[in-house]
Tab-separated table of C-alpha atoms in Angstrom:
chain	number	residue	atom	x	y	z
R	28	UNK	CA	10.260	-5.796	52.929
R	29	UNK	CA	6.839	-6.631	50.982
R	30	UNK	CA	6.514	-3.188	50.668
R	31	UNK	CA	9.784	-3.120	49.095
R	32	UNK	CA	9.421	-5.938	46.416
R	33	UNK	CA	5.959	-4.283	45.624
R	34	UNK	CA	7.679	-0.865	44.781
R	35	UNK	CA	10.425	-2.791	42.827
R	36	UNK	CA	8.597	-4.536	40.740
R	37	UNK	CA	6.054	-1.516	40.105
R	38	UNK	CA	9.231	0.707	39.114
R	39	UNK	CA	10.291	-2.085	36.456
R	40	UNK	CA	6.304	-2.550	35.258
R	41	UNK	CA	6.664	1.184	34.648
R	42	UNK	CA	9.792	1.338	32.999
R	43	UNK	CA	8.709	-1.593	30.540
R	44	UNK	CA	5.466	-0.227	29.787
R	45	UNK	CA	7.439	3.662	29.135
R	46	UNK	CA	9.871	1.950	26.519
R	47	UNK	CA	7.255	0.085	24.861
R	48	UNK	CA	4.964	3.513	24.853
R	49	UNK	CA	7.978	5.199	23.047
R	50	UNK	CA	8.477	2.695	20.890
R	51	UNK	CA	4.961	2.418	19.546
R	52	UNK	CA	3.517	4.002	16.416
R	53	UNK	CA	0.046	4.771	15.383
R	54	UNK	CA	-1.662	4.580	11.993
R	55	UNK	CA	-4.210	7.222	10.837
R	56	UNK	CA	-5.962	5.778	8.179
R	57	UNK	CA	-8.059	7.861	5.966
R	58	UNK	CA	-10.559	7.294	3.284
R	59	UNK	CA	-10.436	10.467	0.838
R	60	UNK	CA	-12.357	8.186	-1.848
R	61	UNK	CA	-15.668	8.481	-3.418
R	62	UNK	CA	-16.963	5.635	-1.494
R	63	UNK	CA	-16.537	3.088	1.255
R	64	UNK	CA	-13.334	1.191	1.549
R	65	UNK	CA	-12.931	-1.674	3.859
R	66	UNK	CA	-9.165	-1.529	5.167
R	67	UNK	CA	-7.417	-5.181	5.857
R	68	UNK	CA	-4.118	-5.856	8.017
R	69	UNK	CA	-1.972	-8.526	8.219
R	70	UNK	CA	0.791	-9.228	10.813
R	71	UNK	CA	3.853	-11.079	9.618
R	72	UNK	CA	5.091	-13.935	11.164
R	73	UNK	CA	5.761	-13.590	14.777
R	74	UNK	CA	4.088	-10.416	15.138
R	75	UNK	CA	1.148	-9.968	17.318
R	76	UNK	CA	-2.043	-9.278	15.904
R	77	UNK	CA	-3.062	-5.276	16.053
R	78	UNK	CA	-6.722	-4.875	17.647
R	79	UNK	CA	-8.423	-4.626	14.604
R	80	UNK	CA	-7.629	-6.894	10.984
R	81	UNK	CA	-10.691	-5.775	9.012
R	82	UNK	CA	-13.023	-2.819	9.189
R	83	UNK	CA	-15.744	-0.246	6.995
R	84	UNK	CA	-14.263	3.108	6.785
R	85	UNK	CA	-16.866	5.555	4.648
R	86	UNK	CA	-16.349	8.095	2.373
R	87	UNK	CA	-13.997	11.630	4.240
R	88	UNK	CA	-13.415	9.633	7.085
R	89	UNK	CA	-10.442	8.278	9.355
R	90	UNK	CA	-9.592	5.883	12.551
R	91	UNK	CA	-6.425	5.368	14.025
R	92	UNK	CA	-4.941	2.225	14.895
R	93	UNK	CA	-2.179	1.227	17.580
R	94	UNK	CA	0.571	-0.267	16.319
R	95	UNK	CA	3.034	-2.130	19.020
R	96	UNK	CA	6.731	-1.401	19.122
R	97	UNK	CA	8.933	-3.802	16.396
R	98	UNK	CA	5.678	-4.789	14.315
R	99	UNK	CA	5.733	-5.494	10.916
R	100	UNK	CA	2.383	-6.087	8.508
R	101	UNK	CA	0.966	-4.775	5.643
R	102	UNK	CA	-2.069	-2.505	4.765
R	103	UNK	CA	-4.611	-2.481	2.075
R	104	UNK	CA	-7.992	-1.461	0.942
R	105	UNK	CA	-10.838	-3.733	-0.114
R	106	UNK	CA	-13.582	-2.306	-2.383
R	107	UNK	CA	-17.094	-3.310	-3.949
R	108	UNK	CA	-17.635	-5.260	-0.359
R	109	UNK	CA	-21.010	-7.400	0.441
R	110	UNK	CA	-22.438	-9.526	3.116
R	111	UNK	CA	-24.829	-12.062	1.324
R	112	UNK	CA	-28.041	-12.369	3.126
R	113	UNK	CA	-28.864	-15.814	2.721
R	114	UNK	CA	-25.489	-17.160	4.492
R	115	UNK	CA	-24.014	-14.054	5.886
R	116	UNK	CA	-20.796	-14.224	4.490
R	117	UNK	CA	-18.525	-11.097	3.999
R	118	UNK	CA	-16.492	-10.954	0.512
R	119	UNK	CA	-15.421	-8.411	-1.723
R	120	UNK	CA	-14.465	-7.804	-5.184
R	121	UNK	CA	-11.103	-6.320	-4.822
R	122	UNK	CA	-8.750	-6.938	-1.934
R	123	UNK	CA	-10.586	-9.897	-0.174
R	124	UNK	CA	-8.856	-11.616	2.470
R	125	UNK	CA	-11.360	-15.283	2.294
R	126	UNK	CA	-12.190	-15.142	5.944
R	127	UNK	CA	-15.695	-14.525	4.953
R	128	UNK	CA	-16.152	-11.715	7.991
R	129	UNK	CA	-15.481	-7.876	7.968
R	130	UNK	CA	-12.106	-8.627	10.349
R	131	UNK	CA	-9.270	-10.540	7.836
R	132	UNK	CA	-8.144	-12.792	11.183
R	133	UNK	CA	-4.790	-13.697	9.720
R	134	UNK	CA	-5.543	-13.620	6.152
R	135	UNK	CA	-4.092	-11.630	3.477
R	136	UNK	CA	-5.099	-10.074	0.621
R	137	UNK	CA	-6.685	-11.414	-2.966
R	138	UNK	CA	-4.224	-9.697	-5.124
R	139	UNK	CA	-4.566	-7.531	-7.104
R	140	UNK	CA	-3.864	-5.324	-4.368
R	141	UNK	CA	-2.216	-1.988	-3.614
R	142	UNK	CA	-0.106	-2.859	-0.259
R	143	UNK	CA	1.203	-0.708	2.512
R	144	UNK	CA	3.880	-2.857	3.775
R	145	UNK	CA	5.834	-1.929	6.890
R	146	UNK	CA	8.560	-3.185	9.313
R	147	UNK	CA	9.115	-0.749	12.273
R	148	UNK	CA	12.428	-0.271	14.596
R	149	UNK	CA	14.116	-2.596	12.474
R	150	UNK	CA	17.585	-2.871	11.546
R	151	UNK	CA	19.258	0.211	13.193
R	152	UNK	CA	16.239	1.305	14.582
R	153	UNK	CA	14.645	2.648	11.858
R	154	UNK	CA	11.446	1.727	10.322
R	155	UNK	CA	11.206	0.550	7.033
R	156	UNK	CA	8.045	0.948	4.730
R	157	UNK	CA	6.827	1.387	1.048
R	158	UNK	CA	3.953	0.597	-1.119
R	159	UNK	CA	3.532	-2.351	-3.499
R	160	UNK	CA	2.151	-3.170	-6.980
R	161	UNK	CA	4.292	-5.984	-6.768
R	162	UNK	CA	0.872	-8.295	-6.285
R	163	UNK	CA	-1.116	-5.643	-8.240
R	164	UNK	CA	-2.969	-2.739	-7.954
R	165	UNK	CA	-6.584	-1.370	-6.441
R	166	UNK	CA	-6.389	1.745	-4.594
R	167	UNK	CA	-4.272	5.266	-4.780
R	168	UNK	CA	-3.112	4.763	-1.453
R	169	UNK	CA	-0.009	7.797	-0.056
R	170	UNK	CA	2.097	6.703	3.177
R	171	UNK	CA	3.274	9.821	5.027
R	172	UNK	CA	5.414	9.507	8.145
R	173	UNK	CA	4.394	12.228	10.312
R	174	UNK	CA	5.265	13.510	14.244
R	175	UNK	CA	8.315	15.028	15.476
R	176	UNK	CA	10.500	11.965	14.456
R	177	UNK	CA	9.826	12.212	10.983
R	178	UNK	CA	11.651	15.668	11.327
R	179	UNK	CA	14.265	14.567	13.516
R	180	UNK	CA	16.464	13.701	10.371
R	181	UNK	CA	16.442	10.040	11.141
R	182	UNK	CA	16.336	8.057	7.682
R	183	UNK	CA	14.922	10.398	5.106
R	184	UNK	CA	10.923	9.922	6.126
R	185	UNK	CA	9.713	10.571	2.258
R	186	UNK	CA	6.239	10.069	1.459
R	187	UNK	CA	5.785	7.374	-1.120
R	188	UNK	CA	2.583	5.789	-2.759
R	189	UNK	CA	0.680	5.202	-6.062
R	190	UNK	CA	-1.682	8.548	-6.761
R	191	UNK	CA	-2.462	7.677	-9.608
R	192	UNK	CA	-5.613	6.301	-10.561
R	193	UNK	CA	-4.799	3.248	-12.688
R	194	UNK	CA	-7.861	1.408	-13.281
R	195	UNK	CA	-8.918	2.892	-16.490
R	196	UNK	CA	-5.548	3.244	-18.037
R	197	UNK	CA	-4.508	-0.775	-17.218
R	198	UNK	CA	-3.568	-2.891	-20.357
R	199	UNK	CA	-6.432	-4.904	-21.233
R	200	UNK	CA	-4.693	-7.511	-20.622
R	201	UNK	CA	-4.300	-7.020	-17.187
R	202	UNK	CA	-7.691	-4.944	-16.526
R	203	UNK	CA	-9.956	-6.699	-13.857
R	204	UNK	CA	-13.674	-5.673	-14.771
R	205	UNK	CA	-17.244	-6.379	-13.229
R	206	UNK	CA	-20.678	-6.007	-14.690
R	207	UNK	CA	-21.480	-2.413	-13.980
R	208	UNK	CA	-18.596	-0.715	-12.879
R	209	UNK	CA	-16.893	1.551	-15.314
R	210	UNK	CA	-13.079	1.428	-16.832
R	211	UNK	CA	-12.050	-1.917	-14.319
R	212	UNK	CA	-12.023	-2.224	-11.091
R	213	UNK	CA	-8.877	-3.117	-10.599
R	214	UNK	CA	-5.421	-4.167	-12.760
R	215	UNK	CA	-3.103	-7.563	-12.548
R	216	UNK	CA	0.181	-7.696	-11.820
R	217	UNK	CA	2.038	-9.634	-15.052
R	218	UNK	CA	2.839	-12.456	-12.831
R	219	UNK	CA	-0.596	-12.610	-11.637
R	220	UNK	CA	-2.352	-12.107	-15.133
R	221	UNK	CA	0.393	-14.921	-16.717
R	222	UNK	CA	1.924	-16.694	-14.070
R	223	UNK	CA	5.139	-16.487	-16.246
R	224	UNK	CA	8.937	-17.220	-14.260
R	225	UNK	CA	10.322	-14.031	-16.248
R	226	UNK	CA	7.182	-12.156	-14.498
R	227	UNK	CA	7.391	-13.711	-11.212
R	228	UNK	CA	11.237	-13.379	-10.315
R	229	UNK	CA	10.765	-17.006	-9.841
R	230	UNK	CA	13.020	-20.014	-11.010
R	231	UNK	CA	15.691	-19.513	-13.704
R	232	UNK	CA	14.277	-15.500	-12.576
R	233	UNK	CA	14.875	-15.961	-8.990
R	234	UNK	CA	17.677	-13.667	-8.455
R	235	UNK	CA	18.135	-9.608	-9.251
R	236	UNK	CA	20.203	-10.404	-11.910
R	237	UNK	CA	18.440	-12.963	-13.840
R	238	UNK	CA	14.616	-10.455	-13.222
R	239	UNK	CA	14.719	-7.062	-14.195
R	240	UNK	CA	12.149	-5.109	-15.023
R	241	UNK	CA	9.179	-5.516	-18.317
R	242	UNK	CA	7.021	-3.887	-20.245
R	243	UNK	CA	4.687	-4.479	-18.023
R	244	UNK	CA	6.209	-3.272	-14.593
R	245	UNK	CA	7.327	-0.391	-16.008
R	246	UNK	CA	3.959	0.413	-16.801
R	247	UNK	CA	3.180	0.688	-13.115
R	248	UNK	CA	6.809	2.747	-12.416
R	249	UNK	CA	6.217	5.466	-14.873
R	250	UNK	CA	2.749	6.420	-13.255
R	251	UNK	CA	4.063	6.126	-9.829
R	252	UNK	CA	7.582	6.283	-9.684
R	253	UNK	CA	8.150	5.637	-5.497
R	254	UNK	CA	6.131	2.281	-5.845
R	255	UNK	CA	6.824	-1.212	-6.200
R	256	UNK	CA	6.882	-2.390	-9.552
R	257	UNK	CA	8.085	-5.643	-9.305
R	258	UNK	CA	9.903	-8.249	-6.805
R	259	UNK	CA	13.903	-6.867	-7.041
R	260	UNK	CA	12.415	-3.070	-7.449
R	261	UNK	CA	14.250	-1.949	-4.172
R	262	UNK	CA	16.579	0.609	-4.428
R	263	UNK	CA	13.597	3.292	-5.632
R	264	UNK	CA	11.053	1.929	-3.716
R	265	UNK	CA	11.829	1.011	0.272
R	266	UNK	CA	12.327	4.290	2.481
R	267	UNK	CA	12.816	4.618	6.292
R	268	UNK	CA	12.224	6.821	8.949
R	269	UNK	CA	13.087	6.872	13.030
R	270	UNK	CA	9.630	5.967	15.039
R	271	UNK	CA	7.552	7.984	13.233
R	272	UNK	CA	3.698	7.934	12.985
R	273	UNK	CA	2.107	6.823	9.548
R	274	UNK	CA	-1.179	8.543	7.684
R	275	UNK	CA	-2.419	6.197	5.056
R	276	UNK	CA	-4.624	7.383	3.026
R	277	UNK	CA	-7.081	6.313	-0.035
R	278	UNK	CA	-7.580	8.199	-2.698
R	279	UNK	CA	-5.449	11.007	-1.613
R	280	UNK	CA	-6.179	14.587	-2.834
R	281	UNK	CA	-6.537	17.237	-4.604
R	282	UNK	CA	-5.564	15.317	-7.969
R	283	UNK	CA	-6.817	16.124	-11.559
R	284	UNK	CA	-7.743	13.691	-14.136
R	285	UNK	CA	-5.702	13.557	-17.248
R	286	UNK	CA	-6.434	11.922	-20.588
R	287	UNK	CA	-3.643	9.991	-21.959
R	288	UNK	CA	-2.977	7.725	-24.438
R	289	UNK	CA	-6.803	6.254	-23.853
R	290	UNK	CA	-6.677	6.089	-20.558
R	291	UNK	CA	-7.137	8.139	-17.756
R	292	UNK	CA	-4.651	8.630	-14.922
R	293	UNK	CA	-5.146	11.055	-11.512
R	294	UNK	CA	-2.409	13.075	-10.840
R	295	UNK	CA	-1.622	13.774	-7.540
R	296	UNK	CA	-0.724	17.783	-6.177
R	297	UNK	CA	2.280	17.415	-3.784
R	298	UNK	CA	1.848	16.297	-0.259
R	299	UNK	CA	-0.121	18.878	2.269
R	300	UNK	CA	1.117	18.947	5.536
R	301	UNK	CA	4.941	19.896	4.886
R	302	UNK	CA	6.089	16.877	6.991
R	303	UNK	CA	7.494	15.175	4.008
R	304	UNK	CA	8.598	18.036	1.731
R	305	UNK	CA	10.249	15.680	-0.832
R	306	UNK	CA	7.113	14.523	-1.941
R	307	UNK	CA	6.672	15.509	-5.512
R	308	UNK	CA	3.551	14.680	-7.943
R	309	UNK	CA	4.505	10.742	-9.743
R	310	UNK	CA	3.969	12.336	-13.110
R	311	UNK	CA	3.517	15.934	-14.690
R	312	UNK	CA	0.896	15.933	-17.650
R	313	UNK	CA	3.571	15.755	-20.273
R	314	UNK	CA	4.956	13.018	-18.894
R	315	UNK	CA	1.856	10.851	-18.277
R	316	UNK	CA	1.100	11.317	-22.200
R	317	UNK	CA	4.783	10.814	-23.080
R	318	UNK	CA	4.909	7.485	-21.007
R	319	UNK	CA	1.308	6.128	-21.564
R	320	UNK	CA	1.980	6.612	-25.427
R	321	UNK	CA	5.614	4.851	-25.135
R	322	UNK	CA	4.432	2.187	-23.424
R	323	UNK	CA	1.661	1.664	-25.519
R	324	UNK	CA	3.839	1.401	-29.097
R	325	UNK	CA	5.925	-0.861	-27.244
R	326	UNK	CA	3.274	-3.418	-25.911
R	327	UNK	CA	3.818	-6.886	-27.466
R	328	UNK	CA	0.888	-7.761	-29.869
């Protein structure tokens, strides 16, 4: 009868553990980049912790990362990262999560910030994802769902991301610089750089009808179209798939530099790897100059 119970409750162990193994997703995360990023995640509220928060990843190289069935979190890269010597605190310039070590433990991200931000076998099973400039921008960072579901025609599993480098090109106004480094490091969301309602989607703003889109936001949606631009940016922006795996990747290439309007933007080839065929560059080289140049003689004074 022991025997029994012990075969019972091994069947039922095995069943969970199968359903939660199909359920699960992995990240690849890869740094095409120049130099080192140091990757942070944060679980949302309610949702376990993955193994790792916080970790170096050099220049042409990758890790993957389990991700548990039902999770949702966002992604991002921190650059320009330190340990001081004399107290041994970790910190970065860009992307800093304040927990003063390599791992974020809970802690989010400094904007600005270019965030992955995903919530898997949500409603109707499907995983939703996209990628934010809502809180500012960083990194070129491409989401791709790959595997077989991502071809099982299961929620339309489109790349989506910001390729292009906007650093350089940011309005002045919104351009995060640092002794040293060259063009910004890094460019302010309006709400971040002003703290203005009509910027935020906040108070008399707080609704989709009352916050629509500026100057400023669609700054960030004419170089990369798929992205976040600001809070009530949704239909263009949010894109699903059926338990797919995700590649994240910095810096993703090839890309050409283009001069525009004073600025310089990185223009991302389309996707390699054929999973997500839709994937087309954010911005040809007419349009860059068209937009840039729009933008500019439209900029308040």
């Amino acid at each position: 009868m022991a025997s029994l119970g012990m075969a019972v409750a091994l069947f039922f162990h095995a069943l969970i553990f199968s359903v939660t193994c199909a359920n699960s997703a992995t990240f690849n995360i890869v740094n095409m980049c120049s130099f080192t990023v140091w990757p942070g995640i944060l679980s949302g509220a309610g949702t376990a912790p993955l193994s790792t928060t916080g970790f170096a990843l050099n220049p042409g190289a990758s890790t993957s990362v389990a991700v548990p069935a039902s999770w949702s979190g966002r992604l991002w890269g921190r650059t320009f990262c330190s340990q001081d010597a004399t107290n041994g605190k970790f910190a970065c310039l860009t992307g800093d999560c304040g927990s003063s070590t390599l791992e974020c433990s809970g802690s989010g991200a400094t904007p600005p910030a270019t965030l992955a931000e995903f919530t898997l076998n949500g409603a109707g099973g499907l995983d939703f994802y996209n990628v934010s400039l809502v809180d500012g921008y960083n990194l070129p960072m491409l989401v791709v769902p790959q595997g077989a579901a991502a071809t099982s025609g299961a929620g339309n599993c489109t790349a989506t991301g910001c390729v292009a480098d906007l650093n350089t090109a940011c309005p002045q106004e919104l351009k995060v610089t640092s002794t040293g480094s060259q063009g910004g490091v890094a460019c302010r969301s309006a709400c971040g750089a002003f703290g203005d309602p009509q910027y935020c989607c906040s108070g008399a703003h707080g609704t989709p009808d009352t916050c629509g889109p500026s100057q400023y936001s669609e700054f960030f949606k004419s170089a990369c179209p798929k992205a976040y631009s600001y809070a009530y940016d949704d239909g263009t922006s949010t894109f699903t798939c059926a338990s797919a795996d995700y590649e994240i990747t910095f810096c993703p290439r090839p890309s050409a530099s283009v001069k525009a309007a004073g600025g310089e933007y990185a223009v991302a080839a389309e996707a390699s790897g054929g999973v997500a065929s839709s994937w087309t560059p954010p911005l040809s080289v007419v349009a860059v100059v068209v937009s840039a140049t729009v933008w500019l003689l439209r900029r308040p004074s």
